[in-house]
Amino acid sequence: SIGNIMSVKHFQDLPLEPVAAGEKTSKQVLISSEEGPNFAMRRFVIEAGGFMPLHTNSVEHEQFCIGGEAEVVIGEELVTVKKNDVVFIPANVPHSYRTTSSEAFEFLCLVPNQEDVIDIKE
């Protein structure tokens, strides 16, 4: 038998909520940790001029950029990430985002369903 019932929804029907730690940053939960047994899927939107400060998470991030462009710090590296780029951020590696395009930087972020301890570094 199927343990979890499949679901189909439209992202525009789901709430987009501000991220307190960031500037002009919002998060939308697409598949919650209650829905998916192993992973949660979220969409992040960082408006032009917005950023997320340097921080660590105790879980890995698997990301797919769906719009805009940003400078992303991952550990010691500074990379420019844009639409259709795929980004992997290992657990506990400091990272930040700063939108560099006139349009919003948007990405999907998948995380394992484990406790995520967030530590802001700056």
Coordinates of C-alpha atoms in Angstrom, one line a residue:
S1 CA 0.0 0.0 0.0
I2 CA 1.1 3.6 -0.5
G3 CA 2.1 5.1 2.8
N4 CA 1.8 8.7 1.7
I5 CA -0.9 9.8 -0.6
M6 CA 0.4 11.7 -3.7
S7 CA -0.6 15.3 -4.1
V8 CA -0.5 17.9 -6.8
K9 CA -0.9 21.6 -6.1
H10 CA 0.0 24.8 -7.8
F11 CA 2.7 27.0 -6.2
Q12 CA 0.7 30.2 -6.5
D13 CA -1.8 28.7 -4.1
L14 CA 0.8 28.3 -1.4
P15 CA 1.8 31.0 1.1
L16 CA 5.0 33.0 0.5
E17 CA 6.3 34.1 3.9
P18 CA 9.1 36.5 4.9
V19 CA 12.3 35.1 6.2
A20 CA 13.2 37.0 9.3
A21 CA 17.0 36.5 9.1
G22 CA 17.1 37.8 5.5
E23 CA 16.5 41.1 3.7
K24 CA 13.8 41.1 1.0
T25 CA 13.8 37.3 1.3
S26 CA 10.7 35.0 1.3
K27 CA 10.2 31.2 1.6
Q28 CA 7.4 29.1 0.2
V29 CA 7.0 25.5 1.5
L30 CA 6.1 23.4 -1.6
I31 CA 6.3 19.9 0.0
S32 CA 6.5 20.0 3.8
S33 CA 8.4 17.6 6.1
E34 CA 4.9 16.3 7.1
E35 CA 4.1 15.4 3.5
G36 CA 7.3 13.9 2.3
P37 CA 8.9 11.1 4.3
N38 CA 12.5 11.9 3.3
F39 CA 12.7 15.4 1.8
A40 CA 11.1 18.8 2.1
M41 CA 11.0 21.1 -1.0
R42 CA 10.9 24.9 -0.6
R43 CA 11.1 27.9 -3.0
F44 CA 13.1 30.9 -2.0
V45 CA 12.7 34.4 -3.5
I46 CA 15.3 37.1 -2.8
E47 CA 14.2 40.3 -4.4
A48 CA 16.5 42.8 -6.1
G49 CA 18.8 44.3 -3.4
G50 CA 18.0 41.5 -1.0
F51 CA 20.2 39.0 0.7
M52 CA 20.5 36.2 3.2
P53 CA 23.4 36.7 5.6
L54 CA 26.2 34.2 6.1
H55 CA 24.9 31.2 8.1
T56 CA 25.2 27.5 8.5
N57 CA 22.5 24.8 8.5
S58 CA 22.9 21.3 10.1
V59 CA 21.4 19.7 7.0
E60 CA 22.6 19.7 3.3
H61 CA 20.9 21.9 0.7
E62 CA 20.2 20.7 -2.8
Q63 CA 19.2 23.7 -4.9
F64 CA 18.0 24.5 -8.4
C65 CA 17.9 28.1 -9.5
I66 CA 14.7 29.0 -11.4
G67 CA 15.3 32.8 -12.0
G68 CA 17.5 35.8 -11.6
E69 CA 21.2 35.9 -10.5
A70 CA 23.0 36.1 -7.2
E71 CA 26.4 36.0 -5.6
V72 CA 26.6 33.0 -3.4
V73 CA 29.3 32.4 -0.8
I74 CA 29.8 28.7 0.0
G75 CA 32.7 28.2 2.4
E76 CA 35.7 30.1 1.0
E77 CA 34.2 30.3 -2.5
L78 CA 32.3 33.2 -4.1
V79 CA 30.3 32.0 -7.1
T80 CA 27.7 33.7 -9.4
V81 CA 24.6 31.6 -9.7
K82 CA 21.9 32.1 -12.2
K83 CA 18.8 30.4 -13.7
N84 CA 19.2 26.7 -14.4
D85 CA 22.3 26.4 -12.2
V86 CA 22.4 23.5 -9.7
V87 CA 24.0 24.1 -6.3
F88 CA 25.0 21.7 -3.5
I89 CA 25.7 23.1 -0.1
P90 CA 27.0 20.5 2.4
A91 CA 25.7 20.5 6.0
N92 CA 27.5 22.9 8.3
V93 CA 29.2 24.9 5.5
P94 CA 28.8 28.7 5.9
H95 CA 26.8 30.2 3.0
S96 CA 25.1 33.4 2.0
Y97 CA 23.1 34.9 -1.0
R98 CA 23.0 38.4 -2.4
T99 CA 20.8 39.1 -5.5
T100 CA 22.8 40.8 -8.2
S101 CA 20.0 41.0 -10.9
S102 CA 17.3 43.5 -11.3
E103 CA 14.8 40.6 -11.1
A104 CA 14.4 38.4 -8.1
F105 CA 16.8 35.5 -7.5
E106 CA 14.6 32.4 -7.1
F107 CA 15.6 28.8 -6.3
L108 CA 14.1 25.5 -5.2
C109 CA 15.8 24.1 -2.1
L110 CA 15.4 20.5 -1.0
V111 CA 16.5 19.4 2.4
P112 CA 16.3 16.1 4.3
N113 CA 13.7 15.8 7.0
Q114 CA 16.0 16.1 9.9
E115 CA 16.3 18.8 12.6
D116 CA 17.8 21.9 10.9
V117 CA 19.8 24.0 13.3
I118 CA 20.5 27.4 11.7
D119 CA 23.4 29.5 12.9
I120 CA 23.7 33.1 11.6
K121 CA 27.4 34.1 11.3
E122 CA 27.3 37.8 10.7

